[in-house]
PDB file of C-alpha atoms and ligand atoms in Angstrom:
ATOM      1  CA  MET A   1      -2.834   0.955  20.119  1.00 63.00           C
ATOM      2  CA  ALA A   2      -0.338   2.674  17.840  1.00 80.00           C
ATOM      3  CA  TYR A   3      -2.024   2.332  14.504  1.00 94.00           C
ATOM      4  CA  THR A   4      -4.847   4.378  13.000  1.00 98.00           C
ATOM      5  CA  ALA A   5      -7.128   4.077   9.981  1.00 98.00           C
ATOM      6  CA  LYS A   6      -5.596   5.535   6.831  1.00 98.00           C
ATOM      7  CA  ILE A   7      -6.983   5.556   3.326  1.00 98.00           C
ATOM      8  CA  GLY A   8      -4.573   5.669   0.390  1.00 98.00           C
ATOM      9  CA  PRO A   9      -6.122   5.961  -3.054  1.00 98.00           C
ATOM     10  CA  SER A  10      -4.275   4.185  -5.841  1.00 98.00           C
ATOM     11  CA  ILE A  11      -4.146   6.502  -8.823  1.00 91.00           C
ATOM     12  CA  LEU A  12      -3.584   3.626 -11.277  1.00 92.00           C
ATOM     13  CA  SER A  13      -7.185   3.824 -12.473  1.00 89.00           C
ATOM     14  CA  SER A  14      -7.250   7.610 -12.792  1.00 91.00           C
ATOM     15  CA  ASP A  15      -6.731   9.778 -15.873  1.00 91.00           C
ATOM     16  CA  LEU A  16      -2.978   9.337 -16.131  1.00 90.00           C
ATOM     17  CA  SER A  17      -2.613  12.377 -18.383  1.00 93.00           C
ATOM     18  CA  GLN A  18      -3.751  14.435 -15.365  1.00 95.00           C
ATOM     19  CA  LEU A  19      -1.824  12.620 -12.647  1.00 95.00           C
ATOM     20  CA  GLY A  20      -0.800  15.679 -10.642  1.00 97.00           C
ATOM     21  CA  ARG A  21      -4.330  17.032 -10.655  1.00 97.00           C
ATOM     22  CA  GLU A  22      -5.728  13.607  -9.766  1.00 97.00           C
ATOM     23  CA  CYS A  23      -3.379  13.327  -6.767  1.00 97.00           C
ATOM     24  CA  GLU A  24      -4.446  16.782  -5.592  1.00 98.00           C
ATOM     25  CA  ARG A  25      -8.089  15.827  -6.043  1.00 97.00           C
ATOM     26  CA  MET A  26      -7.629  12.724  -3.865  1.00 98.00           C
ATOM     27  CA  MET A  27      -5.925  14.725  -1.107  1.00 98.00           C
ATOM     28  CA  GLU A  28      -8.720  17.331  -1.241  1.00 98.00           C
ATOM     29  CA  CYS A  29     -11.249  14.508  -0.873  1.00 98.00           C
ATOM     30  CA  GLY A  30      -9.737  13.337   2.411  1.00 98.00           C
ATOM     31  CA  ALA A  31      -7.045  10.834   1.408  1.00 98.00           C
ATOM     32  CA  ASP A  32      -4.490  10.189   4.168  1.00 98.00           C
ATOM     33  CA  TYR A  33      -1.758   9.180   1.733  1.00 98.00           C
ATOM     34  CA  LEU A  34      -1.200   8.279  -1.907  1.00 98.00           C
ATOM     35  CA  HIS A  35      -0.408   4.745  -3.035  1.00 98.00           C
ATOM     36  CA  LEU A  36       1.704   4.904  -6.200  1.00 98.00           C
ATOM     37  CA  ASP A  37       1.958   1.682  -8.237  1.00 98.00           C
ATOM     38  CA  VAL A  38       5.288   1.159  -9.977  1.00 98.00           C
ATOM     39  CA  MET A  39       5.321  -1.740 -12.466  1.00 98.00           C
ATOM     40  CA  ASP A  40       8.239  -2.825 -14.633  1.00 98.00           C
ATOM     41  CA  GLY A  41       6.659  -5.286 -17.075  1.00 98.00           C
ATOM     42  CA  HIS A  42       8.756  -8.125 -15.565  1.00 98.00           C
ATOM     43  CA  PHE A  43       7.518  -8.685 -12.046  1.00 98.00           C
ATOM     44  CA  VAL A  44       3.989  -8.034 -13.298  1.00 98.00           C
ATOM     45  CA  PRO A  45       2.628  -8.035 -16.870  1.00 98.00           C
ATOM     46  CA  ASN A  46       2.074  -4.279 -16.972  1.00 98.00           C
ATOM     47  CA  ILE A  47       4.133  -1.071 -17.054  1.00 97.00           C
ATOM     48  CA  THR A  48       3.395   2.189 -15.275  1.00 97.00           C
ATOM     49  CA  PHE A  49       5.983   4.792 -14.278  1.00 97.00           C
ATOM     50  CA  GLY A  50       9.216   5.281 -12.374  1.00 97.00           C
ATOM     51  CA  HIS A  51      11.085   7.795 -10.259  1.00 98.00           C
ATOM     52  CA  PRO A  52      11.067  10.674 -12.811  1.00 98.00           C
ATOM     53  CA  MET A  53       7.291  10.731 -12.604  1.00 97.00           C
ATOM     54  CA  VAL A  54       7.425  10.615  -8.799  1.00 98.00           C
ATOM     55  CA  GLU A  55       9.791  13.575  -8.757  1.00 98.00           C
ATOM     56  CA  CYS A  56       7.381  15.572 -10.949  1.00 97.00           C
ATOM     57  CA  LEU A  57       4.426  14.614  -8.765  1.00 97.00           C
ATOM     58  CA  ARG A  58       6.298  15.717  -5.658  1.00 98.00           C
ATOM     59  CA  HIS A  59       7.019  19.121  -7.205  1.00 98.00           C
ATOM     60  CA  CYS A  60       3.428  19.383  -8.341  1.00 96.00           C
ATOM     61  CA  ILE A  61       1.665  18.626  -5.042  1.00 97.00           C
ATOM     62  CA  GLY A  62       4.177  19.866  -2.508  1.00 97.00           C
ATOM     63  CA  PRO A  63       6.110  18.275   0.358  1.00 98.00           C
ATOM     64  CA  ASP A  64       3.275  17.055   2.576  1.00 98.00           C
ATOM     65  CA  PRO A  65       1.365  14.180   0.933  1.00 98.00           C
ATOM     66  CA  PHE A  66       2.816  10.806   1.964  1.00 98.00           C
ATOM     67  CA  PHE A  67       3.901   8.694  -1.022  1.00 98.00           C
ATOM     68  CA  ASP A  68       3.675   4.936  -0.466  1.00 98.00           C
ATOM     69  CA  MET A  69       5.573   3.427  -3.400  1.00 98.00           C
ATOM     70  CA  HIS A  70       4.237  -0.024  -4.277  1.00 98.00           C
ATOM     71  CA  MET A  71       7.233  -1.425  -6.131  1.00 99.00           C
ATOM     72  CA  MET A  72       6.024  -4.227  -8.388  1.00 98.00           C
ATOM     73  CA  VAL A  73       9.469  -4.637  -9.904  1.00 98.00           C
ATOM     74  CA  SER A  74      11.925  -7.496 -10.305  1.00 98.00           C
ATOM     75  CA  ARG A  75      14.955  -5.692  -8.904  1.00 98.00           C
ATOM     76  CA  PRO A  76      13.710  -3.546  -6.037  1.00 98.00           C
ATOM     77  CA  GLU A  77      17.290  -2.860  -4.892  1.00 98.00           C
ATOM     78  CA  GLN A  78      17.852  -0.805  -8.039  1.00 98.00           C
ATOM     79  CA  TRP A  79      15.344   1.944  -7.301  1.00 98.00           C
ATOM     80  CA  VAL A  80      15.825   2.691  -3.591  1.00 99.00           C
ATOM     81  CA  LYS A  81      18.114   5.711  -3.953  1.00 98.00           C
ATOM     82  CA  PRO A  82      16.356   7.189  -7.016  1.00 98.00           C
ATOM     83  CA  MET A  83      12.968   6.914  -5.290  1.00 99.00           C
ATOM     84  CA  ALA A  84      14.285   8.499  -2.093  1.00 99.00           C
ATOM     85  CA  ALA A  85      15.766  11.360  -4.124  1.00 98.00           C
ATOM     86  CA  ALA A  86      12.481  11.764  -6.001  1.00 98.00           C
ATOM     87  CA  GLY A  87      10.587  12.351  -2.744  1.00 98.00           C
ATOM     88  CA  ALA A  88       9.115   8.949  -1.879  1.00 99.00           C
ATOM     89  CA  ASN A  89       8.230   8.454   1.808  1.00 99.00           C
ATOM     90  CA  GLN A  90       7.767   4.700   1.988  1.00 99.00           C
ATOM     91  CA  TYR A  91       9.278   1.993  -0.195  1.00 99.00           C
ATOM     92  CA  THR A  92       7.077  -1.094  -0.328  1.00 99.00           C
ATOM     93  CA  PHE A  93       8.836  -3.971  -2.058  1.00 99.00           C
ATOM     94  CA  HIS A  94       7.709  -7.514  -2.763  1.00 99.00           C
ATOM     95  CA  LEU A  95       9.175 -10.377  -0.761  1.00 98.00           C
ATOM     96  CA  GLU A  96       9.056 -12.521  -3.931  1.00 98.00           C
ATOM     97  CA  ALA A  97      11.338 -10.094  -5.788  1.00 98.00           C
ATOM     98  CA  THR A  98      14.451 -10.295  -3.624  1.00 98.00           C
ATOM     99  CA  THR A  99      16.797 -12.907  -2.227  1.00 98.00           C
ATOM    100  CA  ASN A 100      18.026 -10.624   0.558  1.00 98.00           C
ATOM    101  CA  PRO A 101      15.133  -8.821   2.261  1.00 98.00           C
ATOM    102  CA  GLY A 102      17.254  -7.953   5.304  1.00 98.00           C
ATOM    103  CA  ASN A 103      19.770  -6.007   3.283  1.00 98.00           C
ATOM    104  CA  LEU A 104      17.076  -4.235   1.301  1.00 98.00           C
ATOM    105  CA  ILE A 105      15.272  -3.197   4.504  1.00 98.00           C
ATOM    106  CA  LYS A 106      18.557  -1.713   5.739  1.00 98.00           C
ATOM    107  CA  GLU A 107      19.165   0.163   2.479  1.00 98.00           C
ATOM    108  CA  ILE A 108      15.653   1.618   2.477  1.00 99.00           C
ATOM    109  CA  ARG A 109      16.070   2.861   6.049  1.00 98.00           C
ATOM    110  CA  GLU A 110      19.484   4.331   5.344  1.00 98.00           C
ATOM    111  CA  SER A 111      18.001   6.261   2.455  1.00 98.00           C
ATOM    112  CA  GLY A 112      15.500   7.846   4.865  1.00 98.00           C
ATOM    113  CA  MET A 113      12.293   6.109   3.783  1.00 99.00           C
ATOM    114  CA  LYS A 114       9.893   3.904   5.712  1.00 98.00           C
ATOM    115  CA  VAL A 115       9.823   0.221   4.831  1.00 99.00           C
ATOM    116  CA  GLY A 116       6.837  -1.678   3.463  1.00 99.00           C
ATOM    117  CA  LEU A 117       6.924  -5.396   2.665  1.00 99.00           C
ATOM    118  CA  ALA A 118       4.336  -6.893   0.304  1.00 99.00           C
ATOM    119  CA  ILE A 119       3.252 -10.457  -0.416  1.00 99.00           C
ATOM    120  CA  LYS A 120       1.364 -11.741  -3.454  1.00 98.00           C
ATOM    121  CA  PRO A 121      -1.667 -14.031  -2.981  1.00 99.00           C
ATOM    122  CA  GLY A 122       0.451 -17.167  -3.470  1.00 98.00           C
ATOM    123  CA  THR A 123       2.966 -16.265  -0.745  1.00 98.00           C
ATOM    124  CA  THR A 124       2.242 -17.398   2.787  1.00 98.00           C
ATOM    125  CA  VAL A 125       2.172 -14.930   5.618  1.00 98.00           C
ATOM    126  CA  GLU A 126       4.576 -17.124   7.579  1.00 97.00           C
ATOM    127  CA  GLU A 127       7.229 -16.187   5.018  1.00 98.00           C
ATOM    128  CA  LEU A 128       6.713 -12.523   5.881  1.00 98.00           C
ATOM    129  CA  GLY A 129       6.626 -13.165   9.630  1.00 98.00           C
ATOM    130  CA  PRO A 130      10.401 -13.199  10.263  1.00 98.00           C
ATOM    131  CA  TRP A 131      10.724  -9.678   8.805  1.00 98.00           C
ATOM    132  CA  ALA A 132       7.672  -8.136  10.448  1.00 98.00           C
ATOM    133  CA  GLY A 133       9.637  -6.822  13.413  1.00 97.00           C
ATOM    134  CA  GLN A 134      11.913  -4.821  11.112  1.00 98.00           C
ATOM    135  CA  ILE A 135       9.367  -3.148   8.844  1.00 98.00           C
ATOM    136  CA  ASP A 136       6.891  -0.274   9.173  1.00 98.00           C
ATOM    137  CA  MET A 137       4.117  -1.853   7.151  1.00 98.00           C
ATOM    138  CA  ALA A 138       3.052  -5.247   5.795  1.00 99.00           C
ATOM    139  CA  LEU A 139       1.041  -5.268   2.564  1.00 99.00           C
ATOM    140  CA  VAL A 140      -1.237  -8.247   1.974  1.00 99.00           C
ATOM    141  CA  MET A 141      -2.247  -8.241  -1.700  1.00 99.00           C
ATOM    142  CA  THR A 142      -5.912  -9.061  -2.196  1.00 99.00           C
ATOM    143  CA  VAL A 143      -5.572  -9.495  -5.981  1.00 98.00           C
ATOM    144  CA  GLU A 144      -2.745 -10.715  -8.224  1.00 98.00           C
ATOM    145  CA  PRO A 145      -0.694  -7.536  -8.678  1.00 98.00           C
ATOM    146  CA  GLY A 146      -0.674  -5.893 -12.084  1.00 98.00           C
ATOM    147  CA  PHE A 147      -4.045  -4.303 -12.752  1.00 97.00           C
ATOM    148  CA  GLY A 148      -6.714  -2.216 -11.092  1.00 97.00           C
ATOM    149  CA  GLY A 149     -10.367  -3.160 -11.054  1.00 97.00           C
ATOM    150  CA  GLN A 150     -10.008  -6.850 -10.117  1.00 98.00           C
ATOM    151  CA  LYS A 151     -12.166  -8.848  -7.717  1.00 98.00           C
ATOM    152  CA  PHE A 152     -11.276  -8.811  -4.011  1.00 99.00           C
ATOM    153  CA  MET A 153      -9.867 -12.139  -2.739  1.00 98.00           C
ATOM    154  CA  ASP A 154     -11.620 -12.802   0.516  1.00 98.00           C
ATOM    155  CA  ASP A 155      -9.419 -15.837   1.193  1.00 98.00           C
ATOM    156  CA  MET A 156      -6.481 -13.495   1.912  1.00 99.00           C
ATOM    157  CA  MET A 157      -8.141 -12.291   5.134  1.00 98.00           C
ATOM    158  CA  PRO A 158      -6.662 -15.049   7.344  1.00 98.00           C
ATOM    159  CA  LYS A 159      -3.221 -13.617   6.504  1.00 98.00           C
ATOM    160  CA  VAL A 160      -4.321 -10.215   7.809  1.00 98.00           C
ATOM    161  CA  SER A 161      -5.843 -11.745  10.956  1.00 98.00           C
ATOM    162  CA  TRP A 162      -2.674 -13.700  11.643  1.00 98.00           C
ATOM    163  CA  LEU A 163      -0.477 -10.628  11.247  1.00 98.00           C
ATOM    164  CA  ARG A 164      -2.743  -8.549  13.495  1.00 98.00           C
ATOM    165  CA  SER A 165      -2.675 -11.232  16.208  1.00 97.00           C
ATOM    166  CA  GLN A 166       1.115 -11.589  16.062  1.00 97.00           C
ATOM    167  CA  PHE A 167       2.015  -7.912  15.580  1.00 97.00           C
ATOM    168  CA  PRO A 168      -0.608  -5.815  17.377  1.00 96.00           C
ATOM    169  CA  SER A 169       0.890  -2.428  16.492  1.00 96.00           C
ATOM    170  CA  LEU A 170       2.094  -3.074  12.928  1.00 98.00           C
ATOM    171  CA  ASP A 171       0.618  -1.079  10.047  1.00 98.00           C
ATOM    172  CA  ILE A 172      -1.149  -3.639   7.840  1.00 98.00           C
ATOM    173  CA  GLU A 173      -2.215  -2.623   4.345  1.00 99.00           C
ATOM    174  CA  VAL A 174      -4.575  -4.341   1.923  1.00 99.00           C
ATOM    175  CA  ASP A 175      -4.545  -3.638  -1.816  1.00 98.00           C
ATOM    176  CA  GLY A 176      -6.761  -4.901  -4.599  1.00 98.00           C
ATOM    177  CA  GLY A 177     -10.523  -4.852  -5.058  1.00 98.00           C
ATOM    178  CA  VAL A 178     -11.065  -2.948  -1.824  1.00 98.00           C
ATOM    179  CA  GLY A 179     -14.141  -0.714  -1.697  1.00 98.00           C
ATOM    180  CA  PRO A 180     -17.443  -0.324   0.151  1.00 98.00           C
ATOM    181  CA  ASP A 181     -18.355  -3.992  -0.507  1.00 98.00           C
ATOM    182  CA  SER A 182     -15.175  -5.518   0.916  1.00 98.00           C
ATOM    183  CA  ILE A 183     -14.024  -2.995   3.511  1.00 98.00           C
ATOM    184  CA  HIS A 184     -15.836  -4.667   6.424  1.00 98.00           C
ATOM    185  CA  ARG A 185     -13.895  -7.891   5.889  1.00 98.00           C
ATOM    186  CA  CYS A 186     -10.574  -6.013   5.774  1.00 98.00           C
ATOM    187  CA  ALA A 187     -11.408  -3.989   8.875  1.00 98.00           C
ATOM    188  CA  GLU A 188     -12.564  -7.004  10.903  1.00 98.00           C
ATOM    189  CA  ALA A 189      -9.413  -8.918   9.975  1.00 98.00           C
ATOM    190  CA  GLY A 190      -7.274  -6.049  11.282  1.00 98.00           C
ATOM    191  CA  ALA A 191      -6.084  -4.049   8.283  1.00 98.00           C
ATOM    192  CA  ASN A 192      -5.611  -0.329   8.987  1.00 98.00           C
ATOM    193  CA  MET A 193      -4.036   1.027   5.785  1.00 99.00           C
ATOM    194  CA  ILE A 194      -6.504   0.738   2.973  1.00 99.00           C
ATOM    195  CA  VAL A 195      -5.570   1.058  -0.673  1.00 98.00           C
ATOM    196  CA  SER A 196      -8.527   1.657  -2.927  1.00 98.00           C
ATOM    197  CA  GLY A 197      -8.196   2.315  -6.628  1.00 98.00           C
ATOM    198  CA  SER A 198     -11.215   2.131  -8.870  1.00 98.00           C
ATOM    199  CA  ALA A 199     -13.770   2.265  -6.028  1.00 98.00           C
ATOM    200  CA  VAL A 200     -12.502   5.719  -5.046  1.00 98.00           C
ATOM    201  CA  VAL A 201     -10.999   7.177  -8.186  1.00 96.00           C
ATOM    202  CA  CYS A 202     -13.849   6.200 -10.525  1.00 95.00           C
ATOM    203  CA  SER A 203     -16.571   7.230  -8.068  1.00 97.00           C
ATOM    204  CA  ASP A 204     -18.755  10.297  -8.662  1.00 97.00           C
ATOM    205  CA  ASP A 205     -18.277  11.090  -4.991  1.00 98.00           C
ATOM    206  CA  PRO A 206     -14.775  10.045  -3.880  1.00 98.00           C
ATOM    207  CA  ARG A 207     -15.035  12.097  -0.705  1.00 98.00           C
ATOM    208  CA  SER A 208     -17.950   9.998   0.560  1.00 98.00           C
ATOM    209  CA  VAL A 209     -16.279   6.717  -0.392  1.00 98.00           C
ATOM    210  CA  ILE A 210     -13.066   7.688   1.428  1.00 98.00           C
ATOM    211  CA  ALA A 211     -15.087   8.750   4.498  1.00 98.00           C
ATOM    212  CA  LEU A 212     -17.048   5.496   4.484  1.00 98.00           C
ATOM    213  CA  LEU A 213     -13.913   3.338   4.224  1.00 98.00           C
ATOM    214  CA  LYS A 214     -12.248   5.295   7.004  1.00 98.00           C
ATOM    215  CA  ASN A 215     -15.252   5.067   9.328  1.00 98.00           C
ATOM    216  CA  VAL A 216     -15.524   1.304   8.965  1.00 98.00           C
ATOM    217  CA  VAL A 217     -11.838   0.822   9.739  1.00 98.00           C
ATOM    218  CA  SER A 218     -11.821   3.318  12.632  1.00 98.00           C
ATOM    219  CA  GLU A 219     -14.790   1.577  14.236  1.00 98.00           C
ATOM    220  CA  ALA A 220     -13.127  -1.831  13.948  1.00 98.00           C
ATOM    221  CA  ILE A 221      -9.948  -0.453  15.540  1.00 97.00           C
ATOM    222  CA  GLN A 222     -11.958   1.048  18.377  1.00 97.00           C
ATOM    223  CA  LYS A 223     -13.837  -2.203  18.921  1.00 96.00           C
ATOM    224  CA  ARG A 224     -10.599  -4.193  18.990  1.00 92.00           C
ATOM    225  CA  SER A 225      -9.106  -1.880  21.602  1.00 90.00           C
ATOM    226  CA  LEU A 226     -12.230  -2.243  23.792  1.00 90.00           C
ATOM    227  CA  ASP A 227     -12.075  -6.039  23.476  1.00 85.00           C
ATOM    228  CA  ARG A 228      -8.514  -6.199  24.710  1.00 75.00           C
TER     229      ARG A 228
HETATM  230  C1  DX5 B   1      -2.784  -3.722  -8.422  1.00 66.68           C
HETATM  231  C2  DX5 B   1      -2.336  -2.485  -7.708  1.00 66.68           C
HETATM  232  C3  DX5 B   1      -3.399  -1.809  -6.961  1.00 66.68           C
HETATM  233  C4  DX5 B   1      -4.557  -1.342  -7.804  1.00 66.68           C
HETATM  234  C5  DX5 B   1      -5.758  -1.298  -6.919  1.00 66.68           C
HETATM  235  O1  DX5 B   1      -1.692  -4.442  -8.808  1.00 66.68           O
HETATM  236  O2  DX5 B   1      -1.311  -2.807  -6.778  1.00 66.68           O
HETATM  237  O3  DX5 B   1      -2.897  -0.753  -6.157  1.00 66.68           O
HETATM  238  O4  DX5 B   1      -4.394  -0.097  -8.399  1.00 66.68           O
HETATM  239  O5  DX5 B   1      -6.866  -0.970  -7.692  1.00 66.68           O
HETATM  240  P1  DX5 B   1      -8.305  -1.534  -7.329  1.00 66.68           P
HETATM  241  O6  DX5 B   1      -8.675  -0.977  -5.997  1.00 66.68           O
HETATM  242  O7  DX5 B   1      -9.149  -1.042  -8.443  1.00 66.68           O
HETATM  243  O8  DX5 B   1      -8.219  -3.030  -7.283  1.00 66.68           O
HETATM  244 ZN1   ZN B   2      -0.788  -1.279  -5.329  1.00 66.68          ZN
END
């Protein structure tokens, strides 16, 4: 089985005036990667930051941490090259935001980044299916994108299960309301890349929360490989 459990804190809920320090803190606490939420105020009703901030973060924390860019933007084509130049490792765009996913996948690859493809709660997983063979990671949103701290949508889990059954070695990420209370559902369904914002960042003990999330997912992966 090619995939492993990875925990990627979302720094959206952290002290944004200390973003570099917060990213370092998450890596020190055992994060496997960083999930960076880019919002443009059009695709979602919120604004965060763009590639200049990513470039500064990259300089601040060095070349190693993996940046998964969650692009909640209306024109994802526009930011591929700037994000690659800024030091992004993976470019995760929304299927709903483009009319030509195939071309965008190609552009992301040519710019040297990995490809993530995200779907909002209202988008069926069958719409993502045709592209799954061409991407590195599928992101199943478990809240409406736009804000941290929302309630986990359990009814998204059949999408994860379907993807895992169809694409046994694909990286599958969940994002939104994921923490110690919901991680078992995500792990059982087959998710292996876990975004957690407020549950990790706002915890008094982020190291323990990250370790707990990772253990639950690792055990589910192990169990699935024994069942096969
Ligand atoms: C929501 C973002 C998430 C968010 C997750 O639109 O994509 O990454 O920060 O935060 P929590 O885990 O608090 O829901
Ligand atoms: Zn996100």
